[in-house]
Structures are given as C-alpha cells and as structure tokens.
Amino acid sequence: MMQENTEQIRLREVLCSTPLWGVLSAYGQRCYFPNGIVEQSNQAAQEAGEANATAGVALKQARHMTLSYLQDAVGIDTDKLVAYAPTAGDPMLRQAWKRLLIKHNPSIQDKNFSLPVVTSGLTHALSLAADLFIDVDDTLILYEPCWDNYRLMFEQRYRAAVRGLPLFRNDALNIEGLASELAACDRQKIVVLLNFPHNPTGYTPELEEQHALVQTLVTCAKQGRHIVVLIDDAYFGLFHNASAARESIFAMLCDAHEHIIALKCDAATKESLVWGFRIGFITYGYRGITQEATAAMEQKLKGAVRSSISSCSRIGQTLLLQALGDERYEDDVRLVHQEMALRYELMQSALQSHIHQWDLLRPLPSNSGYFVTLQCTYDTEQLRLHLLKKHAIGTVSLYPCYLRIAYSGLDRQKIDAFVDTVYQGACELWR
C-alpha cells in the first residue's frame, strides 16, 4: 500500500469529520492536487517578474507564440485563446456561472454551496462525480428510460450496480417507486441520479412532485443512509408550460440534510447554445458544508481533472465568458427558449391528432426540454429503421419499446408531417 503524502493527509484531516469522507470512492479519498508543474507555474505567474521558465509553453516577451490565423479569425487577444486554462477553470467564468445559477434559482441565494468547477462538458462533470464518489458495486438508482450514456458510463466504466425504475406511475412522477428502491437497498451509501428536464421524455416534475421527491430522499437520510445525488441539469431552463418546476432540484437538495451530498452537473452546451464548446460545470453542497470542506473538495476535483484531461478548453471558456457579458445574451437565449416552446406546443397538438393510434405509439408525459418519447407496443428499432429507410426521417430508438423525437431539430412547419409519417410508418409495420 502506497504511503500517503502530506497533501493527501491534509485533505483527509479536513474531510474525515465531514459527511463527505464516508461517501467518497477509494480513489476519491486518495485523490489530491499536487504541488507540481501546474501549481508551481501558477505561483511563478504571480511572483516571477524577472523571468518565468516553469510551464511548457512557447513564449516571447511573455506572450504566446502562436498562429497568425487565430488573431485574424477570432479577433481576440490570442493569449486568451491558447494559454492553458487554470485546472478548475477561468476564475471569472466560474464566478459568472455561479451568478447565473443564483439568478435562475433565486431560492438558493442565501445557501452555502461551492463555486462551480469548470469541466469539459456535462458528461465530464458526471464522470468526475463518479470518479470521486462511485466504487465498483456501489448502488446507483436512476429513472428509466434514460440517456443511453448513463449505463455506458456508470455500469460499464465505473462498474456500479445500476438499478432502474420507471419514471412514471399513472402518468405522474414515480416517487413511490423511488422510495421502494431506496428502502430495498442493503447499502448504507446510495447514489441517486436525477435528470430534469428529463432525457428522453422531456419531463420536469411539478413543484409538488419536486418537494415530494426531496422529502423522500430526506426521509431515507434520516434513517441513517448516506445519499449522493447526481443532478444532470443538461436541459435546465427549457420549461414549456406552467406545470414544470422552474428551479433546479439542486436548490432544494444542497441543504436538505447533512447526509445528502448534492452534485449539480450542468453545462453551457444547451443553456448557452454552444454545443461543441464542451464547457460544463460541477457544483456541490450539503447541509452544514464549510468553506474548509468546499476548498478540500475543490482540490480533489482539480486532482481528478489534472490526472485525466489536465485542463479544459481555454478558447471555449474565453468566448463563453465574453458571451455571458454581452448585452444580447439573455435575448438570444430567450428567443431559443420561445422557439422550443412553440415547437413543443405544435408537437403536442400533432400527437393529440393521432390519439386513435396511441395503442401503437403512446406519448409519455412531457412539459420541457428538447424531446418527446413514444412508448411502443412493438419493437421501436424496427420502426426506426423503417422510418429511416422508407421515409428518410431520423428518430432514436431506446430499449425495446421507446422512440425519441427531438423536436429541437425540426422546423415548425415540418412537425405535423413528421408526426404523421411516424404513425404512418407504425401502421405500415403493424396494421
């Protein structure tokens, strides 16, 4: 067994008396950010006024020697495009994202939670959370159907024992099923994954459901369980009717109980309309979290980032930070949200017009996000291929019986015909 170094010992001493230590993975307990090249380069950048020979970058008169094309193409100081970003991300971007988080979730204003750490997209945020909190055979409970990357990540990569339960019961959020799964788990530590607006169904709980879900987790924690909640907020903000709760469930969970560790994984991907930037964030909190514990966990997150991708895209962070400060930002985002809401209404109307065929394809409840999902009586992969080959339209089949339609990619004038074709294809196969 390797001997702990001084930084590992320091972090353990800070965290061992907190609720965090008992739910960290074995790697999470070992992980640390070293006083190595990055940290020494950071120190030199602040203090080495005479000359800095630390980082492996090509400099001339303290500026990066890079491609002329970049200055012409982007029109921004190239040092802000090609320099290594800090391991935890651009400090100004982290602050800006936290301000945005509070603005969109006003009930969180006076609660204690961490400064967001920048990740390379939302998938990376989830992966970092798994690095630090999931061991082989840990129980992870999630709602199904779900994004197919969850099982690839948590089941195959991290070897968690994934337990799925139906998202809906009688067309409402299946809170009773979650309570049953929690009660049936024989582990003290339980990981729960929540994703709202939900992919693939496009469902966000109503406010009463959100409260009930949180209370279910609190009840479990009061019974002595230690719960880690991974919150995938990929589609946050895309709420299309009044039924959807408007704040992230993180706002309730971050101080719900000392043994509920809430980790908010979100991204600029959909929130800021920059899908290929691969800039995400991870934010964490629990009731009673201290500044010392927050700082110690940041060091562990930095260690996990450093040991995997080193740091995230500088150009993406620079452009995003400037975009967040642009006076057009809110209007641009609002216009896209309004467009998605209009498409949602058209999609619901088109689906309703086929109610007589819902015995073949029945829409699941939806009020938000980018998608609707149809539950199919037969094999949706057969239908997907039939629609693609015969009608030249693309859909996604999930599991044996779900078909996802991303109306986010459909112009309004195409939605009626698209839905008609989906049901036509189902009838061609099965009637």
XYZ file of C-alpha atoms in Angstrom:
431
model
C 0.000 0.000 0.000
C 1.377 3.393 -1.010
C 2.161 5.813 1.778
C 0.082 8.996 1.911
C 1.842 12.219 1.028
C 1.421 15.381 3.049
C -1.334 16.808 0.841
C -3.359 13.592 0.989
C -3.025 13.628 4.764
C -4.107 17.265 4.923
C -7.211 16.660 2.815
C -8.115 13.580 4.822
C -7.820 15.509 8.071
C -10.096 18.238 6.717
C -12.719 15.865 5.331
C -12.687 12.852 7.657
C -15.056 14.516 10.130
C -17.493 15.621 7.401
C -20.270 13.651 5.675
C -18.157 13.674 2.517
C -15.433 11.295 3.641
C -17.654 8.266 4.111
C -19.182 8.504 0.642
C -16.019 9.235 -1.332
C -14.780 6.389 -3.505
C -11.441 4.798 -2.723
C -9.961 6.958 -5.472
C -11.850 9.983 -4.158
C -10.223 9.524 -0.761
C -6.767 9.219 -2.343
C -7.146 11.979 -4.921
C -5.294 15.276 -4.447
C -3.911 18.157 -6.471
C -0.117 18.081 -6.324
C 2.310 20.911 -5.789
C 3.722 20.078 -9.205
C 4.219 21.825 -12.512
C 0.787 23.460 -12.640
C 0.827 24.768 -9.080
C 4.418 25.966 -9.330
C 3.648 27.643 -12.663
C 0.700 29.412 -11.050
C 2.952 30.687 -8.267
C 5.566 31.828 -10.759
C 2.967 33.650 -12.844
C 2.175 35.760 -9.789
C 5.684 36.324 -8.459
C 8.326 35.663 -11.147
C 8.502 39.169 -12.582
C 12.043 38.750 -13.916
C 11.635 35.530 -15.899
C 9.321 32.504 -15.852
C 10.699 29.151 -17.012
C 8.066 26.861 -15.494
C 5.304 25.860 -17.932
C 5.895 24.047 -21.213
C 4.684 26.848 -23.462
C 6.413 28.852 -26.179
C 6.657 32.488 -25.060
C 8.265 35.609 -26.459
C 8.268 38.712 -24.293
C 5.775 36.904 -22.044
C 3.268 36.351 -24.863
C 2.323 33.073 -26.505
C 3.931 32.386 -29.882
C 1.025 31.040 -31.907
C -0.662 31.078 -35.305
C -1.358 34.359 -37.070
C -4.600 32.908 -38.373
C -6.113 32.759 -34.892
C -5.919 36.510 -34.366
C -7.490 37.121 -37.765
C -10.217 34.516 -37.292
C -11.376 35.336 -33.770
C -10.288 38.912 -33.168
C -9.449 38.323 -29.504
C -6.109 38.563 -27.737
C -4.505 35.230 -28.623
C -3.170 34.801 -25.087
C -6.809 34.413 -24.049
C -7.301 31.737 -26.693
C -4.264 29.474 -26.472
C -2.919 29.784 -22.925
C -3.521 26.871 -20.582
C -6.648 27.449 -18.511
C -6.444 27.002 -14.732
C -7.230 23.435 -13.705
C -10.503 24.426 -12.016
C -11.349 26.811 -14.846
C -11.198 30.534 -15.517
C -11.960 32.203 -12.144
C -14.078 34.911 -13.763
C -16.122 32.336 -15.680
C -16.685 30.322 -12.507
C -17.989 33.410 -10.735
C -20.156 34.360 -13.704
C -21.699 30.886 -13.855
C -22.446 30.960 -10.135
C -24.177 34.315 -10.534
C -26.248 32.847 -13.357
C -27.084 29.811 -11.226
C -28.358 32.057 -8.427
C -30.302 34.246 -10.856
C -32.117 31.222 -12.280
C -32.595 29.620 -8.843
C -33.366 32.537 -6.506
C -34.211 30.298 -3.539
C -30.549 29.303 -3.372
C -29.356 32.877 -2.787
C -28.582 32.515 0.929
C -27.485 28.869 0.925
C -23.929 27.578 1.145
C -22.615 25.691 -1.853
C -19.401 25.568 -3.807
C -18.079 27.732 -6.581
C -18.611 25.792 -9.836
C -15.572 23.959 -11.200
C -15.233 24.001 -14.993
C -15.444 20.648 -16.763
C -15.109 19.555 -20.363
C -18.836 19.334 -20.933
C -21.594 17.817 -18.827
C -20.541 14.227 -19.483
C -17.164 15.065 -17.987
C -18.868 16.601 -14.950
C -20.761 13.349 -14.378
C -17.567 11.380 -14.906
C -15.707 13.477 -12.326
C -18.542 12.926 -9.859
C -18.295 9.198 -10.499
C -14.509 9.280 -10.105
C -14.822 10.761 -6.645
C -17.994 9.096 -5.367
C -18.566 5.724 -7.055
C -16.780 2.459 -6.324
C -17.305 -0.902 -8.017
C -20.676 -2.392 -6.948
C -21.960 0.837 -5.385
C -25.727 1.090 -5.846
C -26.868 3.745 -8.316
C -30.604 4.330 -8.733
C -31.971 6.121 -11.799
C -35.228 6.612 -13.624
C -35.843 4.857 -16.949
C -35.999 5.292 -19.846
C -32.800 7.295 -19.635
C -29.957 8.730 -21.681
C -28.047 5.738 -23.030
C -24.707 7.182 -21.902
C -25.651 6.640 -18.239
C -25.358 2.880 -18.383
C -22.276 3.066 -20.578
C -20.659 5.345 -18.019
C -21.839 4.141 -14.641
C -22.388 0.453 -15.367
C -19.540 -0.296 -17.770
C -16.880 2.278 -16.954
C -17.395 2.549 -13.190
C -18.981 -0.881 -12.602
C -21.727 0.451 -10.365
C -24.767 -1.709 -9.645
C -27.310 0.321 -11.624
C -30.938 -0.122 -10.610
C -33.528 1.411 -12.904
C -37.146 2.163 -12.113
C -39.942 3.502 -14.324
C -40.064 7.290 -14.480
C -43.850 7.361 -14.443
C -46.629 5.760 -12.464
C -50.099 6.609 -13.742
C -48.553 9.413 -15.833
C -47.074 11.113 -12.748
C -43.538 11.044 -11.387
C -42.938 7.654 -9.784
C -41.935 8.821 -6.312
C -43.334 5.705 -4.636
C -41.070 3.570 -6.789
C -38.034 5.590 -5.754
C -38.961 5.199 -2.090
C -39.265 1.443 -2.587
C -35.879 1.211 -4.313
C -34.232 3.201 -1.530
C -35.813 1.000 1.123
C -34.812 -2.184 -0.694
C -31.149 -1.195 -0.969
C -28.972 -3.043 1.544
C -26.145 -0.493 1.392
C -25.666 2.458 3.715
C -24.368 4.526 0.798
C -26.722 5.064 -2.128
C -26.130 7.097 -5.285
C -29.221 8.572 -6.960
C -29.157 10.146 -10.424
C -31.792 12.754 -11.275
C -32.173 14.359 -14.704
C -34.807 17.076 -15.221
C -35.844 18.199 -17.786
C -35.642 14.505 -18.483
C -33.914 12.950 -21.461
C -35.594 11.279 -23.332
C -39.142 12.126 -22.220
C -38.868 15.890 -21.788
C -40.497 15.774 -18.356
C -39.835 18.065 -15.400
C -41.600 17.382 -12.087
C -44.299 19.720 -10.904
C -43.334 21.745 -7.851
C -45.330 19.460 -5.536
C -43.609 16.414 -7.048
C -40.238 18.070 -6.603
C -40.961 18.674 -2.922
C -42.147 15.084 -2.502
C -39.044 13.717 -4.206
C -36.771 15.735 -1.931
C -38.742 14.637 1.126
C -38.360 11.003 0.049
C -34.588 11.422 -0.014
C -34.583 13.276 3.306
C -36.625 10.515 4.937
C -34.110 7.969 3.697
C -31.204 10.057 5.030
C -32.900 10.391 8.411
C -32.997 6.600 8.569
C -29.212 6.534 8.506
C -28.493 6.247 4.796
C -25.790 8.349 3.157
C -27.039 9.596 -0.199
C -25.082 11.080 -3.085
C -27.386 12.784 -5.597
C -26.013 13.395 -9.081
C -28.136 16.068 -10.754
C -27.923 16.216 -14.543
C -29.232 19.674 -15.437
C -28.363 19.477 -19.140
C -31.687 20.923 -20.312
C -32.293 23.320 -17.442
C -34.320 26.393 -18.373
C -36.261 24.812 -21.223
C -39.638 24.822 -19.462
C -42.571 24.934 -21.867
C -45.664 25.141 -19.678
C -46.675 26.145 -16.185
C -46.637 22.616 -14.773
C -42.839 22.331 -14.722
C -40.975 23.404 -11.576
C -38.801 26.359 -12.529
C -35.779 25.811 -10.272
C -33.205 23.040 -10.337
C -33.799 20.403 -7.692
C -30.252 21.213 -6.555
C -31.665 24.357 -4.936
C -33.654 22.165 -2.539
C -31.149 19.368 -2.121
C -27.972 21.364 -1.477
C -29.025 21.963 2.133
C -31.736 19.334 2.597
C -29.779 17.102 5.011
C -26.187 16.668 6.136
C -26.122 13.165 4.658
C -27.439 14.196 1.251
C -24.491 15.259 -0.898
C -25.872 17.096 -3.936
C -23.717 17.483 -7.045
C -25.097 19.715 -9.794
C -23.725 18.825 -13.219
C -24.660 21.378 -15.860
C -23.173 22.964 -18.942
C -23.157 25.859 -21.334
C -23.940 23.258 -24.012
C -27.705 23.844 -24.107
C -28.055 26.660 -21.580
C -25.795 28.972 -23.592
C -26.303 27.386 -27.029
C -22.668 26.333 -27.521
C -22.932 22.586 -28.072
C -19.422 21.989 -29.359
C -17.594 24.178 -26.830
C -17.596 21.275 -24.339
C -17.719 23.585 -21.330
C -19.571 22.257 -18.303
C -19.589 22.793 -14.554
C -19.844 20.795 -11.348
C -21.173 22.419 -8.165
C -21.739 20.733 -4.817
C -23.296 21.264 -1.430
C -24.891 19.686 1.630
C -26.389 20.995 4.846
C -23.606 22.331 7.042
C -20.903 22.429 4.385
C -17.956 24.582 5.470
C -15.523 26.667 3.490
C -12.758 24.253 4.511
C -14.666 21.246 3.179
C -15.571 23.115 -0.008
C -11.925 24.027 -0.602
C -10.747 20.483 0.106
C -13.241 19.032 -2.369
C -12.117 21.546 -4.974
C -8.566 20.247 -4.575
C -9.821 16.725 -5.156
C -11.767 17.787 -8.225
C -8.682 19.565 -9.534
C -6.688 16.388 -8.978
C -9.251 14.384 -10.938
C -9.184 16.928 -13.782
C -5.389 17.149 -13.778
C -4.945 13.379 -13.900
C -7.390 12.916 -16.788
C -7.570 15.875 -19.200
C -5.204 18.315 -17.420
C -7.471 21.328 -18.054
C -10.419 22.422 -20.158
C -10.524 24.428 -23.372
C -9.249 27.972 -22.903
C -10.833 29.337 -26.075
C -14.229 27.942 -25.114
C -14.037 29.494 -21.657
C -12.872 32.846 -23.006
C -15.624 33.078 -25.609
C -18.290 31.896 -23.174
C -17.249 34.439 -20.555
C -17.435 37.246 -23.098
C -20.792 35.973 -24.376
C -22.229 35.918 -20.845
C -21.303 39.577 -20.523
C -22.767 40.560 -23.882
C -25.957 42.632 -23.730
C -27.592 40.359 -26.324
C -27.032 37.135 -24.368
C -30.336 36.965 -22.491
C -32.394 37.912 -25.538
C -30.642 35.298 -27.683
C -31.285 32.547 -25.139
C -34.873 33.652 -24.544
C -35.647 33.557 -28.272
C -34.438 29.967 -28.493
C -36.495 29.013 -25.431
C -39.555 30.627 -27.009
C -38.958 28.762 -30.251
C -38.642 25.438 -28.415
C -41.883 26.165 -26.538
C -43.701 26.829 -29.817
C -42.373 23.594 -31.282
C -43.411 21.756 -28.126
C -46.996 23.004 -28.493
C -47.084 22.011 -32.157
C -45.680 18.592 -31.291
C -48.302 18.041 -28.584
C -51.071 19.068 -30.972
C -49.754 16.756 -33.690
C -49.532 13.830 -31.278
C -53.058 14.508 -29.996
C -54.383 14.275 -33.548
C -53.257 10.634 -33.588
C -54.916 9.656 -30.312
C -56.748 6.864 -32.145
C -53.341 5.263 -32.836
C -51.916 5.545 -29.341
C -52.377 1.809 -28.949
C -49.295 1.582 -31.216
C -47.348 4.649 -30.071
C -48.360 6.393 -26.852
C -46.717 9.721 -25.918
C -45.258 9.860 -22.429
C -45.840 12.994 -20.310
C -43.717 15.946 -21.402
C -43.518 19.620 -20.469
C -39.920 20.726 -21.115
C -36.597 20.092 -22.822
C -35.921 19.094 -26.419
C -37.744 15.766 -26.752
C -40.903 13.731 -26.680
C -40.853 9.971 -26.255
C -43.386 7.498 -27.583
C -43.924 4.168 -25.858
C -44.336 1.500 -28.477
C -46.272 -1.761 -28.346
C -43.751 -3.368 -30.689
C -40.021 -3.120 -31.498
C -39.002 0.527 -31.915
C -35.710 -0.365 -33.589
C -37.712 -1.960 -36.381
C -39.774 1.216 -36.630
C -36.714 3.486 -36.532
C -35.102 1.640 -39.434
C -38.355 1.580 -41.389
C -38.793 5.346 -40.976
C -35.190 5.960 -41.982
C -35.042 3.650 -44.990
C -38.524 4.165 -46.435
C -39.385 7.716 -45.342
C -35.922 9.288 -44.853
C -36.657 10.626 -41.373
C -34.472 10.134 -38.324
C -35.594 9.165 -34.831
C -33.893 7.399 -31.913
C -34.943 4.015 -30.543
C -34.243 3.374 -26.864
C -34.593 -0.028 -25.235
C -37.066 -2.283 -26.969
C -40.089 -0.013 -26.702
C -39.292 3.727 -26.735
C -38.940 6.093 -29.687
C -37.456 9.544 -29.043
C -38.215 12.528 -31.256
C -36.022 15.628 -30.918
C -38.352 18.422 -31.995
C -35.453 20.755 -31.225
C -34.160 19.807 -34.668
C -37.457 20.194 -36.522
C -38.572 23.449 -38.091
C -42.119 24.295 -37.045
C -43.593 23.766 -40.492
C -42.283 20.178 -40.576
C -43.651 18.945 -37.259
C -47.162 17.913 -38.354
C -45.900 15.965 -41.353
C -43.136 14.385 -39.298
C -45.567 13.047 -36.695
C -47.966 11.888 -39.417
C -45.128 9.933 -41.008
C -44.113 8.321 -37.723
C -47.627 6.994 -37.178
C -47.934 6.046 -40.848
C -44.756 4.000 -40.517
C -46.074 2.258 -37.419
C -49.288 1.366 -39.244
C -47.349 0.085 -42.252
C -45.480 -2.312 -39.985
C -48.131 -3.423 -37.540
C -51.589 -2.915 -39.047
